[in-house]
GROMACS .gro file of N, CA and C in nm:
model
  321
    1UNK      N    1  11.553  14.752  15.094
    1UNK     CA    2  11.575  14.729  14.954
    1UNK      C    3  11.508  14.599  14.913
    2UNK      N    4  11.441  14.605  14.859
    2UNK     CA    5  11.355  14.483  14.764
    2UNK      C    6  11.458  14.419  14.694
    3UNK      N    7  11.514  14.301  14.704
    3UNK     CA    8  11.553  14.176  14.683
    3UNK      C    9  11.547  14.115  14.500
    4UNK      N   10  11.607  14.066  14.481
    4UNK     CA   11  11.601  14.041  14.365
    4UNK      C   12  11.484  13.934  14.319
    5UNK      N   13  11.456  13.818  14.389
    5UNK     CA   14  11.344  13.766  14.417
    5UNK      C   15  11.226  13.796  14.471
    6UNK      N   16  11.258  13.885  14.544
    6UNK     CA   17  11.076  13.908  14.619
    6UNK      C   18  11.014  13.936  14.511
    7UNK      N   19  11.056  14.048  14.414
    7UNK     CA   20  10.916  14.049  14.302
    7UNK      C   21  10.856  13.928  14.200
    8UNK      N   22  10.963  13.819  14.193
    8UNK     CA   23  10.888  13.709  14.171
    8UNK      C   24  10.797  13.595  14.234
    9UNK      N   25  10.860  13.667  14.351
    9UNK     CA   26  10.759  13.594  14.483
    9UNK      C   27  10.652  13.651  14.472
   10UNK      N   28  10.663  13.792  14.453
   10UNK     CA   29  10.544  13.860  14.459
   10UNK      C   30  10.404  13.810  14.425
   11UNK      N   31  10.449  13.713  14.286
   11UNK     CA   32  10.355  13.716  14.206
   11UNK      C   33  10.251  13.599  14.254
   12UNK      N   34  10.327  13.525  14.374
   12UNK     CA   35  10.312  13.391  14.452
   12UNK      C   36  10.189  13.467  14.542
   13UNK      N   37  10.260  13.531  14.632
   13UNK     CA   38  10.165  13.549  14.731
   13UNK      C   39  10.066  13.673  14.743
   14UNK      N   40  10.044  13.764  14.597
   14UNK     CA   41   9.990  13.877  14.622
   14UNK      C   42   9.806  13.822  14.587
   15UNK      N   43   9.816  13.698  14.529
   15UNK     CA   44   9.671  13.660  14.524
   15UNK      C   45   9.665  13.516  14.599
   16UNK      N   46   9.725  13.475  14.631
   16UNK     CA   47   9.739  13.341  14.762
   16UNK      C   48   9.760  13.373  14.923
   17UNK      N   49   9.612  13.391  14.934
   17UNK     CA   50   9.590  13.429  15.050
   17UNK      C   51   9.590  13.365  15.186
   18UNK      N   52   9.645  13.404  15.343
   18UNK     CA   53   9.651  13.310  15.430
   18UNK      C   54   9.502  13.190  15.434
   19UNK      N   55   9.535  13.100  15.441
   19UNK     CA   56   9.409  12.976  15.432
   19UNK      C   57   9.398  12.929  15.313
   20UNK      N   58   9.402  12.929  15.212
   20UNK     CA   59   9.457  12.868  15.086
   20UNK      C   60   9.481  12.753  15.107
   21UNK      N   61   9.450  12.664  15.010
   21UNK     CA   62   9.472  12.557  14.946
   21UNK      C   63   9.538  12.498  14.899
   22UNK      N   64   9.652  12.429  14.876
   22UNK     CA   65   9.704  12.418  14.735
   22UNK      C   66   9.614  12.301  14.697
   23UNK      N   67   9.627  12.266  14.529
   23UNK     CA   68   9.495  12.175  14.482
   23UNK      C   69   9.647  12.173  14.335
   24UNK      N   70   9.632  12.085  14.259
   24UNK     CA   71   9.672  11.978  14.156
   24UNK      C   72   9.700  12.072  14.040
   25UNK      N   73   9.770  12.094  13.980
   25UNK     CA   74   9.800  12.161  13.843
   25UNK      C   75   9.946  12.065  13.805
   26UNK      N   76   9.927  12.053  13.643
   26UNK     CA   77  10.010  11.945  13.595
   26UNK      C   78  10.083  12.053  13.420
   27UNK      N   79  10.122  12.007  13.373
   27UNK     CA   80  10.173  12.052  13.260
   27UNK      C   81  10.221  11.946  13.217
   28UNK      N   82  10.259  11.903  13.042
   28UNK     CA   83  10.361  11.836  12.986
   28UNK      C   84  10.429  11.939  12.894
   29UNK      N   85  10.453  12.050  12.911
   29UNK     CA   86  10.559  12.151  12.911
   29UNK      C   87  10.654  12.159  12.987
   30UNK      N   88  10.756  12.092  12.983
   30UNK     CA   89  10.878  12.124  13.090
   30UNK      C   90  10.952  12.221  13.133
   31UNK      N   91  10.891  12.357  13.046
   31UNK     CA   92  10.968  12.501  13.066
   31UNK      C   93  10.853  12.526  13.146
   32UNK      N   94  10.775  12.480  13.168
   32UNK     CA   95  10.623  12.559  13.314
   32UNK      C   96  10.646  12.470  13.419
   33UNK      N   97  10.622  12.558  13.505
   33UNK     CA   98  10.653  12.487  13.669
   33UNK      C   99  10.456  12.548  13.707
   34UNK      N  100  10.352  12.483  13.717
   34UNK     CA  101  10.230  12.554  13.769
   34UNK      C  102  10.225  12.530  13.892
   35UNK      N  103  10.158  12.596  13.990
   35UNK     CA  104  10.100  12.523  14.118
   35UNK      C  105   9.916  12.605  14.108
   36UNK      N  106   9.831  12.544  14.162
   36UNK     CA  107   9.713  12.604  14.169
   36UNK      C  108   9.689  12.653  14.308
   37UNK      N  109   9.578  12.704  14.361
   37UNK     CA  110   9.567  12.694  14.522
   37UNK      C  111   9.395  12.756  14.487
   38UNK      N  112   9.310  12.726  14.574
   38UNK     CA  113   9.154  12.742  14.617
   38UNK      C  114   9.192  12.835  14.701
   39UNK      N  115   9.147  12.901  14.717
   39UNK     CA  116   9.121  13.047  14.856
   39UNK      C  117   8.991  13.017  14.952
   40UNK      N  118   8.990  13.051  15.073
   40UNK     CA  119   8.920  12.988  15.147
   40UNK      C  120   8.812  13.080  15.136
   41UNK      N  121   8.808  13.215  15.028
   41UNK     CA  122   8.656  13.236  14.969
   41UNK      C  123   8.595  13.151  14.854
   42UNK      N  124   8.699  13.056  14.791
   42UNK     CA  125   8.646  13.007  14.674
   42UNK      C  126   8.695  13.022  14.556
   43UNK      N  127   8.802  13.120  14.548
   43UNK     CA  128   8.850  13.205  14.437
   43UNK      C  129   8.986  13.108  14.452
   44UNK      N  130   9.012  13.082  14.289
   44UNK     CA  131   9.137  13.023  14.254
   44UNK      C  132   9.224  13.107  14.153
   45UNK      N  133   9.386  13.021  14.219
   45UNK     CA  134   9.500  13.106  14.161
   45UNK      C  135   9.565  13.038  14.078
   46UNK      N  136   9.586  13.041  13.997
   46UNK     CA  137   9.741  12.929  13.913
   46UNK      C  138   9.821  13.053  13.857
   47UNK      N  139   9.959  13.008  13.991
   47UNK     CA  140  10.112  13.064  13.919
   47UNK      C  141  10.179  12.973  13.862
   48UNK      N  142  10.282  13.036  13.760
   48UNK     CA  143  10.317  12.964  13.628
   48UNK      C  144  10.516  13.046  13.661
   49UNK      N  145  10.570  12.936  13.658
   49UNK     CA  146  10.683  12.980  13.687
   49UNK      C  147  10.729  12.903  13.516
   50UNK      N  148  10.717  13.046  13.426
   50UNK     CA  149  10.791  13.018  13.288
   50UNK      C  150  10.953  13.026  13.257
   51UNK      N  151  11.002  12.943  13.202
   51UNK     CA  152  11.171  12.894  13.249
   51UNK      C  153  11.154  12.977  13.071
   52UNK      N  154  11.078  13.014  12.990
   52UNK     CA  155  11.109  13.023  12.841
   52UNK      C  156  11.011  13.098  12.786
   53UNK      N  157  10.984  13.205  12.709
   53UNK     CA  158  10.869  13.298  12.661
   53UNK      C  159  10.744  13.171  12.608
   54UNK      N  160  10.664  13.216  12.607
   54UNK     CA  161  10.550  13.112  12.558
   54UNK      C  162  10.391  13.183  12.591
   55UNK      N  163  10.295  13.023  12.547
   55UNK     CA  164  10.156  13.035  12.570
   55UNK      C  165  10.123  12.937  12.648
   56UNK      N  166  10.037  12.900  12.729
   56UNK     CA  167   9.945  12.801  12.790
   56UNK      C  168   9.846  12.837  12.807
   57UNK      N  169   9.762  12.708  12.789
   57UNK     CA  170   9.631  12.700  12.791
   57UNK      C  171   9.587  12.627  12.913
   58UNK      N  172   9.552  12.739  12.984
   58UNK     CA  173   9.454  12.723  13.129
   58UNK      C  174   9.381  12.587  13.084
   59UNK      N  175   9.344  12.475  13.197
   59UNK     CA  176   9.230  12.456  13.169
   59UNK      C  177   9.177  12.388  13.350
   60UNK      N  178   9.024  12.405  13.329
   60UNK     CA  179   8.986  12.303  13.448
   60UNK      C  180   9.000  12.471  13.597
   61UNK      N  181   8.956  12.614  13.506
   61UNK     CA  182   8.931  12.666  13.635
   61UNK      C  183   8.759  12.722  13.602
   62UNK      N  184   8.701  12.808  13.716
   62UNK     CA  185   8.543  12.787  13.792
   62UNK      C  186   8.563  12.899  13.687
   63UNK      N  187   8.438  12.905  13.673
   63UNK     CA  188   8.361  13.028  13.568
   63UNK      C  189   8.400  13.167  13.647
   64UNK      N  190   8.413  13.260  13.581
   64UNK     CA  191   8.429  13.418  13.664
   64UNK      C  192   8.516  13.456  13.656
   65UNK      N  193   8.526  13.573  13.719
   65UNK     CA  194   8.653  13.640  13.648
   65UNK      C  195   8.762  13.678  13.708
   66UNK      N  196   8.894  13.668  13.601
   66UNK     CA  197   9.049  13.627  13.679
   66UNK      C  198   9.111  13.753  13.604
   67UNK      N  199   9.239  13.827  13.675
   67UNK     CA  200   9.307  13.922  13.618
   67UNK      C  201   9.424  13.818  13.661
   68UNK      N  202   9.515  13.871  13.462
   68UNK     CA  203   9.633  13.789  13.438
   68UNK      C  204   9.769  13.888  13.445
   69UNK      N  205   9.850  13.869  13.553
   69UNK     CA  206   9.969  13.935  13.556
   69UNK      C  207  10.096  13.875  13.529
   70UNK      N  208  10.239  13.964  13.499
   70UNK     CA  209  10.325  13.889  13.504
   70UNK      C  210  10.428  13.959  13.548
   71UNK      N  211  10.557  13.890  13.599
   71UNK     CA  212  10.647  13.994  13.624
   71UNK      C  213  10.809  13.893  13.560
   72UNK      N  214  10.883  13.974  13.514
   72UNK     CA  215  10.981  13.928  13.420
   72UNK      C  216  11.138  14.010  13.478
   73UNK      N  217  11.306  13.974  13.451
   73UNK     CA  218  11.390  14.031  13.487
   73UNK      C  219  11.367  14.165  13.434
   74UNK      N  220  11.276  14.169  13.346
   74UNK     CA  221  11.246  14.346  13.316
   74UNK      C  222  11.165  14.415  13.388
   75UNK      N  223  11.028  14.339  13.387
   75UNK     CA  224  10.901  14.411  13.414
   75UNK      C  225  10.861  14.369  13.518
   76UNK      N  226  10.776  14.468  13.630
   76UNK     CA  227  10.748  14.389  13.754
   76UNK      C  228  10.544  14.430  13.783
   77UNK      N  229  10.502  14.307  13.751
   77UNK     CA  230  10.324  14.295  13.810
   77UNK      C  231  10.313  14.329  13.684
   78UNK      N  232  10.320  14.336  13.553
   78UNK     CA  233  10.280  14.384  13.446
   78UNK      C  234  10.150  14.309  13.428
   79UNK      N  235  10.013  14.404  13.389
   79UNK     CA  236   9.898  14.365  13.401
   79UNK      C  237   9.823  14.314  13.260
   80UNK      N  238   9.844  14.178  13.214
   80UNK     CA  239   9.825  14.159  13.109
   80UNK      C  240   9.665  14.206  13.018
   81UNK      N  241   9.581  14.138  13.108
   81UNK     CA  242   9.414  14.142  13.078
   81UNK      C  243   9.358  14.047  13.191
   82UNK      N  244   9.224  14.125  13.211
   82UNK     CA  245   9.127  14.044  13.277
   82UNK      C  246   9.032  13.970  13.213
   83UNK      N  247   9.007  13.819  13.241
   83UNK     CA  248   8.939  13.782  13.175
   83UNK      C  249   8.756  13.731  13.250
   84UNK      N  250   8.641  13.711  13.194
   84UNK     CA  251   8.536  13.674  13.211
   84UNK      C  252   8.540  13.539  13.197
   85UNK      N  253   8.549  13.381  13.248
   85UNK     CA  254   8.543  13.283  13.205
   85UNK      C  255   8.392  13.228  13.222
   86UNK      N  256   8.363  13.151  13.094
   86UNK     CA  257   8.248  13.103  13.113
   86UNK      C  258   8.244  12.934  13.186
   87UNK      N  259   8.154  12.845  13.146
   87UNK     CA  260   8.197  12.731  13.156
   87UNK      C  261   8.284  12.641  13.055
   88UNK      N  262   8.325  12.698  12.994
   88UNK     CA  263   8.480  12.621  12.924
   88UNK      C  264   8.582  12.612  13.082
   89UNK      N  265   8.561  12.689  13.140
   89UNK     CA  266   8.705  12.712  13.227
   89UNK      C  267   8.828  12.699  13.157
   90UNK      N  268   8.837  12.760  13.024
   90UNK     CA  269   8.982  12.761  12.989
   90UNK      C  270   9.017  12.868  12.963
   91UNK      N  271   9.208  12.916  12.998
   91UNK     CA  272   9.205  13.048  12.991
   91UNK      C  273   9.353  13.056  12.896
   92UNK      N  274   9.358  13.134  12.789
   92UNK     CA  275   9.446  13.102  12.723
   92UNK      C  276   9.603  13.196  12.786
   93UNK      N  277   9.666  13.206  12.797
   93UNK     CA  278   9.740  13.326  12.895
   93UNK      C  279   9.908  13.317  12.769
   94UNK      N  280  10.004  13.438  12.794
   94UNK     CA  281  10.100  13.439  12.712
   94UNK      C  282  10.271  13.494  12.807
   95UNK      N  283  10.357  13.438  12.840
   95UNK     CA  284  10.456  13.572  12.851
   95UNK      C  285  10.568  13.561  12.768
   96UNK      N  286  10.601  13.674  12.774
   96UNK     CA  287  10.701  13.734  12.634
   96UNK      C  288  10.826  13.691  12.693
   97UNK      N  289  10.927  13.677  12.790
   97UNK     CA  290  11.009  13.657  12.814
   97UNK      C  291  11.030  13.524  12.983
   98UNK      N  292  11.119  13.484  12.975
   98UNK     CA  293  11.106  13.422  13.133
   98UNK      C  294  11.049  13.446  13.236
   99UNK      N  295  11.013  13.422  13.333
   99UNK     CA  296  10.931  13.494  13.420
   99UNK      C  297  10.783  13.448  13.493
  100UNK      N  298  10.771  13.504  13.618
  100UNK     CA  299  10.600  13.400  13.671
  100UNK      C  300  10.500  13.492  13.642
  101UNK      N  301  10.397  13.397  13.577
  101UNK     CA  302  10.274  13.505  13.564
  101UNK      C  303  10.189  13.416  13.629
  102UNK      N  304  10.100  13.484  13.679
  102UNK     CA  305   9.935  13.448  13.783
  102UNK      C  306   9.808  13.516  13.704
  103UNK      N  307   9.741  13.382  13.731
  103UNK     CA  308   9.597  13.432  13.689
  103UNK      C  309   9.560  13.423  13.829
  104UNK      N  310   9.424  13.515  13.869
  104UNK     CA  311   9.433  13.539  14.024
  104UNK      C  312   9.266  13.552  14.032
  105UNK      N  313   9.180  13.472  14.067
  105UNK     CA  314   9.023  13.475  14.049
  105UNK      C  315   9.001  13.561  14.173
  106UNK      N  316   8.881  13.620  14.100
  106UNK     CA  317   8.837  13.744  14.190
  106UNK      C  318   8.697  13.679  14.239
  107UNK      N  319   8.652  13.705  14.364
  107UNK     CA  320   8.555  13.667  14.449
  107UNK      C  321   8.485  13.746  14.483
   0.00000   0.00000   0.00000
């Protein structure tokens, strides 16, 4: 039986792969908890542990492209959009209720 947490773990380790990184992510939002991590292909992750529905604005990841998920006490891996980043590296991301969402760079 799947746990009441694992699917928010899920959202931790289904694109944070063994050899990973962790690397610096900050907020002055106190309802976001971020952590980032580098993948030892190159590809970066930032999970967002949201304490409150909201928006944040990515900023400071590599050009290319990231699929944005989330999973909530309702919904589990819900697949928001994939995005193309250019060199802005900013990614605007949203969730509707409490809950961790990951942007997850593809390599």
């Amino acid at each position: 039986t799947l746990g009441r947490r694992s699917r928010f773990l899920r959202q931790y380790f289904k694109c944070v792969r063994p050899g990973a990184t962790r690397i610096g992510a900050s907020t002055l939002n106190s309802s976001l908890d971020p952590v980032a991590f580098l993948g030892s292909d190159g590809s970066q992750t930032v999970v967002i542990n949201a304490q409150s529905p909201g928006t944040a604005v990515v900023r400071g990841l590599s050009p290319g492209r990231y699929s944005v998920t989330y999973t909530t006490d309702d919904d589990a891996t819900v697949k928001v959009h994939d995005a193309e980043l250019d060199s802005t590296g900013q990614l605007t991301v949203a969730i509707p209720t409490p809950g961790v969402l990951t942007i997850c760079g593809e390599q």
